[in-house]
Coordinates of C-alpha atoms in Angstrom, one line a residue:
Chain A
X20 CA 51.0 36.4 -98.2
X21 CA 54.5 36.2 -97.3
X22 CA 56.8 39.1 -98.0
X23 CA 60.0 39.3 -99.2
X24 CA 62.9 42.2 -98.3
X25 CA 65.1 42.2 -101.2
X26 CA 67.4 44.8 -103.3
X27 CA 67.5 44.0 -106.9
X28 CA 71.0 43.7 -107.5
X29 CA 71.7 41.6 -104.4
X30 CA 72.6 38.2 -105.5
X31 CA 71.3 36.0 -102.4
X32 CA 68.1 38.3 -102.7
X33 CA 68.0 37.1 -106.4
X34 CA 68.6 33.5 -105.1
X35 CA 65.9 33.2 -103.1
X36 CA 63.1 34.9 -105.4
X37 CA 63.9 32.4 -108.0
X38 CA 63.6 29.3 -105.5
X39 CA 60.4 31.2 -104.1
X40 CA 59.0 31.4 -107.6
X41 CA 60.2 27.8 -108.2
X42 CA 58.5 26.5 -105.2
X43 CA 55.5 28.1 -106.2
X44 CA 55.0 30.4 -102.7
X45 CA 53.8 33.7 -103.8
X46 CA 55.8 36.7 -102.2
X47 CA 55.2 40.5 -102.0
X48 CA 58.5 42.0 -102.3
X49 CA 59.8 45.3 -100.6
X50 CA 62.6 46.9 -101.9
X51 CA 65.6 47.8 -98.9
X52 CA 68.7 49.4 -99.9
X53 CA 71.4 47.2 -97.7
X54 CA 73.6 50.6 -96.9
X55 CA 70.8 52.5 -95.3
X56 CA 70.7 50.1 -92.8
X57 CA 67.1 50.9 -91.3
X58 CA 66.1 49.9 -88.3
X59 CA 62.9 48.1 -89.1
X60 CA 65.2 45.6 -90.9
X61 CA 67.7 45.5 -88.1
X62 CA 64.8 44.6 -85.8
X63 CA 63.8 41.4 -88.1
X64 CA 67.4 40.8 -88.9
X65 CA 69.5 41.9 -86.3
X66 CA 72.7 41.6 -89.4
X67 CA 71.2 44.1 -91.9
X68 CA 71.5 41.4 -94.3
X69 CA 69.2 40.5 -97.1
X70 CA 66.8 38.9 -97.9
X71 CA 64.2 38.4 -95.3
X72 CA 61.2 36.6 -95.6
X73 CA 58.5 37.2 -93.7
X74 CA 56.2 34.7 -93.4
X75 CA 52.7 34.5 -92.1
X76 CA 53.2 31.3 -90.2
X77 CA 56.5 31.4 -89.0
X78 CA 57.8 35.4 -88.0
X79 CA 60.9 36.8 -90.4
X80 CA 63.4 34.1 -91.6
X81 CA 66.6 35.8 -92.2
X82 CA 69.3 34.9 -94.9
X83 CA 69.7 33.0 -97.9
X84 CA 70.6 30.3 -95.9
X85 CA 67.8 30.0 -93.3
X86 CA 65.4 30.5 -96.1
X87 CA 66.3 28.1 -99.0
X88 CA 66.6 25.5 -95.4
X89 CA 63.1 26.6 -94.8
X90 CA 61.5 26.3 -97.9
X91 CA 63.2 22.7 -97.9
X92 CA 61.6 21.7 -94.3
X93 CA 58.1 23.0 -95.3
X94 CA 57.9 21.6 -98.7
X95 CA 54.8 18.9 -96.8
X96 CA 53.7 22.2 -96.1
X97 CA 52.5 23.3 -99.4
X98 CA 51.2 21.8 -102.4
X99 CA 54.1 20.1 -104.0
X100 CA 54.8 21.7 -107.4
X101 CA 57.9 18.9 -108.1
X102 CA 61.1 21.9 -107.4
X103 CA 62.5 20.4 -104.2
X104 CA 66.0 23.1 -103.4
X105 CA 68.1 20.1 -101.9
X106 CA 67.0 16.9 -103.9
X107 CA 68.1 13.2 -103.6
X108 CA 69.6 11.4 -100.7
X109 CA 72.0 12.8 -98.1
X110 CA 75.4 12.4 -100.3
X111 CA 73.2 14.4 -103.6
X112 CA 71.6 17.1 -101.0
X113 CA 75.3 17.5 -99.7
X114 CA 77.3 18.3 -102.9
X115 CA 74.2 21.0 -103.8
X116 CA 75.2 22.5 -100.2
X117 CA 78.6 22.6 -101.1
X118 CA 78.0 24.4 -104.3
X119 CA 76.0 26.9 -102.7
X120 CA 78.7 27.1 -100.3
X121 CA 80.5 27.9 -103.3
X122 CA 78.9 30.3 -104.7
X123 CA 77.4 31.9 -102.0
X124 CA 80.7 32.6 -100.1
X125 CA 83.8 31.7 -102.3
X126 CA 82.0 33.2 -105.5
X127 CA 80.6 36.3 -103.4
X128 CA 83.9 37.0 -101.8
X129 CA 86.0 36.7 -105.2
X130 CA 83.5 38.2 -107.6
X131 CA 80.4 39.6 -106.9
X132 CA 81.5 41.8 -103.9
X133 CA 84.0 43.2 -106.2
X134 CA 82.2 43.7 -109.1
X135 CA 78.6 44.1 -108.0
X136 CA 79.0 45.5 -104.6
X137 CA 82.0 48.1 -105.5
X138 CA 80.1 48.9 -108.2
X139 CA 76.1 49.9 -107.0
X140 CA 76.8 49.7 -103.0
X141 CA 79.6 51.5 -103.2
X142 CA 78.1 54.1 -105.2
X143 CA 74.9 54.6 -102.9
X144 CA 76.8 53.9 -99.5
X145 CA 77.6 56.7 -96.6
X146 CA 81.0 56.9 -97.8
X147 CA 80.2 57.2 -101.3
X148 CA 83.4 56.8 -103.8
X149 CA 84.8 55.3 -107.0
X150 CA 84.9 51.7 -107.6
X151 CA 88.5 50.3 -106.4
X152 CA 90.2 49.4 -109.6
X153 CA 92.3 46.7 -108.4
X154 CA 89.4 44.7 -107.3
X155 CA 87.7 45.1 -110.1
X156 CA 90.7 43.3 -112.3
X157 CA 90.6 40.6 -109.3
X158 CA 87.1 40.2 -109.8
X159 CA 86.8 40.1 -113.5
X160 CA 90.2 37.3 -113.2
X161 CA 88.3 35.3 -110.8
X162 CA 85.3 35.4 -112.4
X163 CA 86.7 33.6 -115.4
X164 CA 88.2 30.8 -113.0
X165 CA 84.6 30.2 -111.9
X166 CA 82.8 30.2 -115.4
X167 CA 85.4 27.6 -116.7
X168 CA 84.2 25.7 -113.2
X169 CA 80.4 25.9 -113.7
X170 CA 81.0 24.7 -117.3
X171 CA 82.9 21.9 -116.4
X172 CA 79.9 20.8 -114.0
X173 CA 77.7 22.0 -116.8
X174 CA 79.2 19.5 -119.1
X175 CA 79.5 16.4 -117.0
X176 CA 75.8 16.6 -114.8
X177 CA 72.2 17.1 -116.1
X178 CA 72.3 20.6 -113.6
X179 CA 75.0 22.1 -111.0
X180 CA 74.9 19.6 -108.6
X181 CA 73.4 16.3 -110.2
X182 CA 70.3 15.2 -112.2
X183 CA 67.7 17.7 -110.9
X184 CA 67.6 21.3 -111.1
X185 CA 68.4 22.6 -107.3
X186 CA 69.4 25.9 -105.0
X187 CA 73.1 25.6 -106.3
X188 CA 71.8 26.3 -109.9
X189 CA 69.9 29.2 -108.5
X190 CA 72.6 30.2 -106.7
X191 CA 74.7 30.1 -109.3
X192 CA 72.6 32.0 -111.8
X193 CA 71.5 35.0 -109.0
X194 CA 75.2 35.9 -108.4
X195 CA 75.8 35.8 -112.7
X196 CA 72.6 37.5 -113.1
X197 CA 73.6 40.5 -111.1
X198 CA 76.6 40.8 -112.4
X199 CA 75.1 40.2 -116.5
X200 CA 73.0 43.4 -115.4
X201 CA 76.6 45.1 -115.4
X202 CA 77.5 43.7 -118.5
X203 CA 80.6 42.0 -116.7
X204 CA 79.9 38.4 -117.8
X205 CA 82.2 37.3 -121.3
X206 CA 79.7 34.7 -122.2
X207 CA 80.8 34.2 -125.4
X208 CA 84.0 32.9 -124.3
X209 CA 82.4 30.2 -122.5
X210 CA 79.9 28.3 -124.2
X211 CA 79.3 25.3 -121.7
X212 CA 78.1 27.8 -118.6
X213 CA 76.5 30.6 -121.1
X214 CA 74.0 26.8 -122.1
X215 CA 73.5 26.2 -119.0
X216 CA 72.7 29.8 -118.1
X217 CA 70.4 30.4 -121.0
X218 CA 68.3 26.9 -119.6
X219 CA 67.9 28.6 -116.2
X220 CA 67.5 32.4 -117.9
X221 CA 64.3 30.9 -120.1
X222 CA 62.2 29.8 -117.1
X223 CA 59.7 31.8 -115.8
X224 CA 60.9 32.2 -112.6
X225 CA 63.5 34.6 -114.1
X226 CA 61.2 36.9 -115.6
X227 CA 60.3 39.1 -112.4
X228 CA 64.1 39.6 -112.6
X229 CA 64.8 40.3 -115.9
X230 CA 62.5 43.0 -115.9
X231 CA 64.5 44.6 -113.1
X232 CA 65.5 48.0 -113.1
X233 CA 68.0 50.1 -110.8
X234 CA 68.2 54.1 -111.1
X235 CA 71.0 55.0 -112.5
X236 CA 72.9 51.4 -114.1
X237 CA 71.4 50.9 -117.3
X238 CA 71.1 47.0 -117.9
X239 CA 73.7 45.2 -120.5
X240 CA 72.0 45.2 -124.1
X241 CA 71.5 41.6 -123.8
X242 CA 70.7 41.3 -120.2
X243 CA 66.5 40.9 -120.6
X244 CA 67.4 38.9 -124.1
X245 CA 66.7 34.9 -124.2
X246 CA 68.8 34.8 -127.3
X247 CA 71.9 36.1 -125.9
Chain B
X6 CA 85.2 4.6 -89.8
X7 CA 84.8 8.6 -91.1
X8 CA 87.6 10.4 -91.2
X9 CA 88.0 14.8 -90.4
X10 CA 90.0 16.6 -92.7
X11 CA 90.7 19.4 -90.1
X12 CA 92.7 22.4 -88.6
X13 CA 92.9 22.5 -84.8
X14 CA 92.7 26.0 -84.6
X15 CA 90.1 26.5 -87.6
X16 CA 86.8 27.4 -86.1
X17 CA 84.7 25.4 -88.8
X18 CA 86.8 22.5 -88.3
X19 CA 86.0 23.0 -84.4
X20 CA 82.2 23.5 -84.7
X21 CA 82.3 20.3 -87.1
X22 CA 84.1 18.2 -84.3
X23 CA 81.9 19.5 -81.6
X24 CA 78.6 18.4 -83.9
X25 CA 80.1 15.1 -84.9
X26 CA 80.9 14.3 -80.9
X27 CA 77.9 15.5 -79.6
X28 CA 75.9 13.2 -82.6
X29 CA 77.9 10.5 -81.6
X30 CA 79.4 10.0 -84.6
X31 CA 83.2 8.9 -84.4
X32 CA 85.6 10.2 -86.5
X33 CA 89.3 9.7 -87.4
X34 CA 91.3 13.3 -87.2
X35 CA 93.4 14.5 -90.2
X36 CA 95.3 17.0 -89.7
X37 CA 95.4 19.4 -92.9
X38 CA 96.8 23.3 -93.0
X39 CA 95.1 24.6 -94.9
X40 CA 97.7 27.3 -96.4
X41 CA 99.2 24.3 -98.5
X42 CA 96.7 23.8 -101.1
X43 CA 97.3 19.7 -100.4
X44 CA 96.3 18.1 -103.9
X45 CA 94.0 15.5 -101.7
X46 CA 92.4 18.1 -99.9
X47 CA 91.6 19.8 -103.4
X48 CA 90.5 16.1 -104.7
X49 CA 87.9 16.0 -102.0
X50 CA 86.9 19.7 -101.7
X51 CA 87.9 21.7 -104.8
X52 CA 87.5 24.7 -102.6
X53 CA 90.3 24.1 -100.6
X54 CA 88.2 25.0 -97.3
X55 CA 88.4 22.7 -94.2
X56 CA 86.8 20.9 -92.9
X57 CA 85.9 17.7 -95.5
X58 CA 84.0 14.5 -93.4
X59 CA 85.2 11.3 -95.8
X60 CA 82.3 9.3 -95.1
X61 CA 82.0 5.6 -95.0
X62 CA 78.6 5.4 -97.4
X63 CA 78.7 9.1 -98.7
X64 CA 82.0 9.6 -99.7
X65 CA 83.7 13.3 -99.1
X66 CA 81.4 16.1 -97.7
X67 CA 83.1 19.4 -97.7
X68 CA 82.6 22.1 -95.4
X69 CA 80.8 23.5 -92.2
X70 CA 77.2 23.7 -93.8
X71 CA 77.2 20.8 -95.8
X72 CA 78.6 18.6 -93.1
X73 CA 76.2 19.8 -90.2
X74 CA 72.7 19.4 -92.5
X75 CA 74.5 16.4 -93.1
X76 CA 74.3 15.1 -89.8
X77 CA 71.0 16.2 -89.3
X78 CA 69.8 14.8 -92.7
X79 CA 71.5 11.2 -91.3
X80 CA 69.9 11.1 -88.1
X81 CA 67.5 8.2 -88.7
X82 CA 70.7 6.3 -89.9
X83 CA 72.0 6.5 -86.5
X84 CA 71.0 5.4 -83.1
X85 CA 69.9 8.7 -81.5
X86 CA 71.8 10.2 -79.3
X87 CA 69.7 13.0 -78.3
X88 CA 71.1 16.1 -80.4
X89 CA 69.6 17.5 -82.7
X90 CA 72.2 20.2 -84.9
X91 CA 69.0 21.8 -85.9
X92 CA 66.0 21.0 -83.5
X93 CA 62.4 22.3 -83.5
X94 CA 59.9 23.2 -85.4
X95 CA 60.7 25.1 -89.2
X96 CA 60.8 28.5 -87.4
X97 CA 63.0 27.3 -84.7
X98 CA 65.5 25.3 -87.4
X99 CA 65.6 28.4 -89.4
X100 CA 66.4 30.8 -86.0
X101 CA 69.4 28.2 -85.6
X102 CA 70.5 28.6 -89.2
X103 CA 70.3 32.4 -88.6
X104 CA 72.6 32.1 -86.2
X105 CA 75.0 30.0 -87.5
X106 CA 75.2 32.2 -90.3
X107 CA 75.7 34.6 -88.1
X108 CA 78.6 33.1 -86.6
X109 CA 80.1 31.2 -89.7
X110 CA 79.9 34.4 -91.9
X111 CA 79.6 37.8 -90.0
X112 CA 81.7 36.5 -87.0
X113 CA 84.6 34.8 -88.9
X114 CA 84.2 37.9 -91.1
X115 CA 84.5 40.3 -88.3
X116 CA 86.6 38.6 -85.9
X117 CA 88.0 35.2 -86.6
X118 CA 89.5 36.4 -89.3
X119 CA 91.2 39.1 -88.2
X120 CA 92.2 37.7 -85.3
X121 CA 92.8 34.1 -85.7
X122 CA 94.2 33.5 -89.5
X123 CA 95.9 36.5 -89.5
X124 CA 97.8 35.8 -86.4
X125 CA 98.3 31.6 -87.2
X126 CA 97.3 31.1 -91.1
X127 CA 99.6 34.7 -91.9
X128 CA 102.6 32.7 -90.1
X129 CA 102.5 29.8 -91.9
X130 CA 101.2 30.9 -95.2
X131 CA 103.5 31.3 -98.3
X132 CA 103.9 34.7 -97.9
X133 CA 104.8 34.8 -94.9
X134 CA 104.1 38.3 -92.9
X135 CA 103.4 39.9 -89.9
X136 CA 99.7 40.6 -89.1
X137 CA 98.1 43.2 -89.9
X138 CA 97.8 45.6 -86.9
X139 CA 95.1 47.8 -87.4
X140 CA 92.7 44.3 -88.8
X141 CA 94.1 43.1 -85.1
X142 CA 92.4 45.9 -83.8
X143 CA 89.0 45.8 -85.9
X144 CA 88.7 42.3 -84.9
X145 CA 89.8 43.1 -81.0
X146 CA 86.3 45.7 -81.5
X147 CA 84.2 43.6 -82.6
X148 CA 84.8 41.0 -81.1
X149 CA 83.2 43.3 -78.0
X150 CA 80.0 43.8 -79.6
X151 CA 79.5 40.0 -80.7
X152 CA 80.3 39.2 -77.2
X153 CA 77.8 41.6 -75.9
X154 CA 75.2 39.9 -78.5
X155 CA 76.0 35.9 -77.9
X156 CA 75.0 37.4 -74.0
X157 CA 71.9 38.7 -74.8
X158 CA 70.4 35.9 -76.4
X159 CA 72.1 33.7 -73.2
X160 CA 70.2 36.3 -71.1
X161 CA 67.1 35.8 -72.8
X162 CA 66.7 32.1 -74.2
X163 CA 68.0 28.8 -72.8
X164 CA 70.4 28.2 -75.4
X165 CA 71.8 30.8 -78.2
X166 CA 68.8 29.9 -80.4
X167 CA 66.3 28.6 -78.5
X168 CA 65.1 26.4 -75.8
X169 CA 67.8 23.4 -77.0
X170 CA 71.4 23.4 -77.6
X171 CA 71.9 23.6 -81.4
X172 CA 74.5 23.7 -83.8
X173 CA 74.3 27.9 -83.2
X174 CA 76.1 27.0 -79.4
X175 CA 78.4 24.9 -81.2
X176 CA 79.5 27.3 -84.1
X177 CA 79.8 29.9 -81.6
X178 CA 81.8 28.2 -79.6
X179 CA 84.0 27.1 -82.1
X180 CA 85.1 30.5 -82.8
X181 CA 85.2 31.8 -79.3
X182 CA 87.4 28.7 -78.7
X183 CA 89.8 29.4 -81.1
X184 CA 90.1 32.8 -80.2
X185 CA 90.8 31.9 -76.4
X186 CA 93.5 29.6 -77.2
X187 CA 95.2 32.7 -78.5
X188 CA 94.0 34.6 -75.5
X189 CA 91.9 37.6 -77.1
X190 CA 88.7 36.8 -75.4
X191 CA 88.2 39.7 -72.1
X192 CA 85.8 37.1 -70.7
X193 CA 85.7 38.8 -67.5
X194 CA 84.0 41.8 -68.8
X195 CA 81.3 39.5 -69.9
X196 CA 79.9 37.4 -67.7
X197 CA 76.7 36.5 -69.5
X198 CA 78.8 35.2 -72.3
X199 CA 81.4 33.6 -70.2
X200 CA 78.4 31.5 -68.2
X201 CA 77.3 30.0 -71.3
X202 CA 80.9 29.5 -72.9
X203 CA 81.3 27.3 -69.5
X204 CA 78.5 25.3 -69.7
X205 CA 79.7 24.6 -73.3
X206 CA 83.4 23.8 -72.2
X207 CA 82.5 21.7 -69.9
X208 CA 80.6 19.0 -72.0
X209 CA 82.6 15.6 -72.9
X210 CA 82.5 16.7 -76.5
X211 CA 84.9 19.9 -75.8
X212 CA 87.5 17.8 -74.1
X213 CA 89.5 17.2 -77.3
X214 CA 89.3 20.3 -78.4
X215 CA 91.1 21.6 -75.2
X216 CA 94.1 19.3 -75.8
X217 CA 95.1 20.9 -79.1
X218 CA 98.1 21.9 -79.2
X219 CA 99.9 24.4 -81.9
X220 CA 103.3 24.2 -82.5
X221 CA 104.6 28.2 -81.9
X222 CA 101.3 29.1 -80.2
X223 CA 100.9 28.6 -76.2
X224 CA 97.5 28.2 -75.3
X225 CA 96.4 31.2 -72.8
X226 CA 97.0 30.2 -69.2
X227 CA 92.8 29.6 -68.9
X228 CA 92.0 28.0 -72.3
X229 CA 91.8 24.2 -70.7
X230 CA 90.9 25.3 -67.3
X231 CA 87.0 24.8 -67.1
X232 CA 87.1 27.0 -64.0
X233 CA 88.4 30.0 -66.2

């Protein structure tokens, strides 16, 4: 079986166990805390980054993006249980890249690294030290620029990118999931992405991480709820 | 015929014009700065990121990632030409995408945007300012290690990823090419690095990329000279 190193509140961690569980490929997982930086996951991914997925067949895959890729190219691989991460022709599979472009480096460098990353990593890093309140209010600004943006897409498409569930709606929900934990998302204020969210949050390939816990962050009262 | 939104001394532009040349894919140059929020660029890529490929069949693709799996995705469309952006089996395609990632993310991070936007982009920008001298110097230390890293895996493989040239060379390139325009790259002190930079500079599809030209930036003395 294929294990995965992940760190609960890490969004692209979160990204790719939901499109694991999606795509049906059963993964151990093995908890890394990013700032300790050991050296067996430097050795299968020289950037400390996470996740990695190591796979039986083909050694350590290393990123959210080499691994969403990979589950893509060996889809003939495995029994095909219908969740294809980059469906429909070249111009559909495009615009769910550039969302998970989106969200995965424009939504990570003007959200979640503030809020999620100043928040936990910080905390737990070798320079331990208080959250930086300016990027916090930059954070929690930005992060209403983006909900009013995945309701908009909400409202006019089936899912994120088009007519079929894909990685961007994964995407998407990992980075918001992380940072529901913390209690930072005002879903009430915006109904289109909270319907859309609540869709993705009732599958059960969100229930491994709704039942996540991390020492010392208490999840948001409504974080585990369906019924938000 | 496609046409380039593109910067001439933004890497991702660069690695996208490398890819599109060495596909054999002709496209029409636009040139965009990207510090001026253009409403058209923002029509076609609501992220404001360069580059976007306006494609003929496929309408506007927008950005580095979506734009090379793009290329690969269309390659049965097209006669082949021989490169592949992501060739091999699944474990070789997703040691490419490791290292583009690499390159696109912890490079740009580490280097490229230290040394690059905040020398050009900074100018040019609305708020106009000096750059920052002690990112200057981050990047300037960095950029040593990445150097020492893109000639290891020269040392040790063919090509950056494997045995083929792959979009990894390219994206590498893209942002050591941008950087030696400017003249920060010590390629003398690394030799392993500067022998596969050459071989990469001296392929038809670099030759454009050499005649850029940026108004208030000289080139360095070596940047076109393929016997650098």
């Amino acid at each position: 079986m294929a294990t995965l190193l992940h760190y609960p509140l890490c969004a692209f961690s979160r990204s790719i166990r939901l499109a694991l569980a999606e795509c049906g490929v059963e993964a151990e997982l093995t908890e890394e805390k990013p700032w300790e930086w050991r050296q067996g996951l430097l050795e299968v991914n020289p950037a400390g980054t996470l996740p990695v997925l190591i796979t039986d067949d083909h050694g350590p895959i290393a990123g959210p993006y080499a691994i969403s890729e990979y589950l893509s190219d060996t889809m003939d691989e495995r029994e095909a249980r219908g969740f294809q991460p980059f469906p429909g022709d070249a111009a559909a599979r495009a615009e769910v890249r550039r969302l998970v472009d989106w969200f995965h480096r424009k939504f990570y460098a003007e959200v979640t690294d503030y809020l999620v990353e100043e928040k936990v990593f910080r905390r737990f890093g070798p320079q331990s030290a208080s959250p930086n309140m300016e990027a916090m209010r930059a954070g929690h600004d930005n992060l209403r620029y983006h909900l009013t943006y995945v309701g908009h897409l909400a409202e006019t498409r089936s899912w994120l990118a088009g007519d079929a569930m894909s990685f961007a709606d994964l995407a998407a929900a990992a980075h918001l999931s992380a940072l529901d934990y913390l209690g930072e998302v005002p879903w009430e204020e915006f109904e289109p992405a909270k319907n859309w969210y609540a869709l993705l949050k009732s599958r059960p390939s969100f229930r491994p991480l709704l039942q996540d816990r991390v020492a010392g962050f208490t999840p948001s009262g409504t974080y585990a709820d369906l019924d938000f």
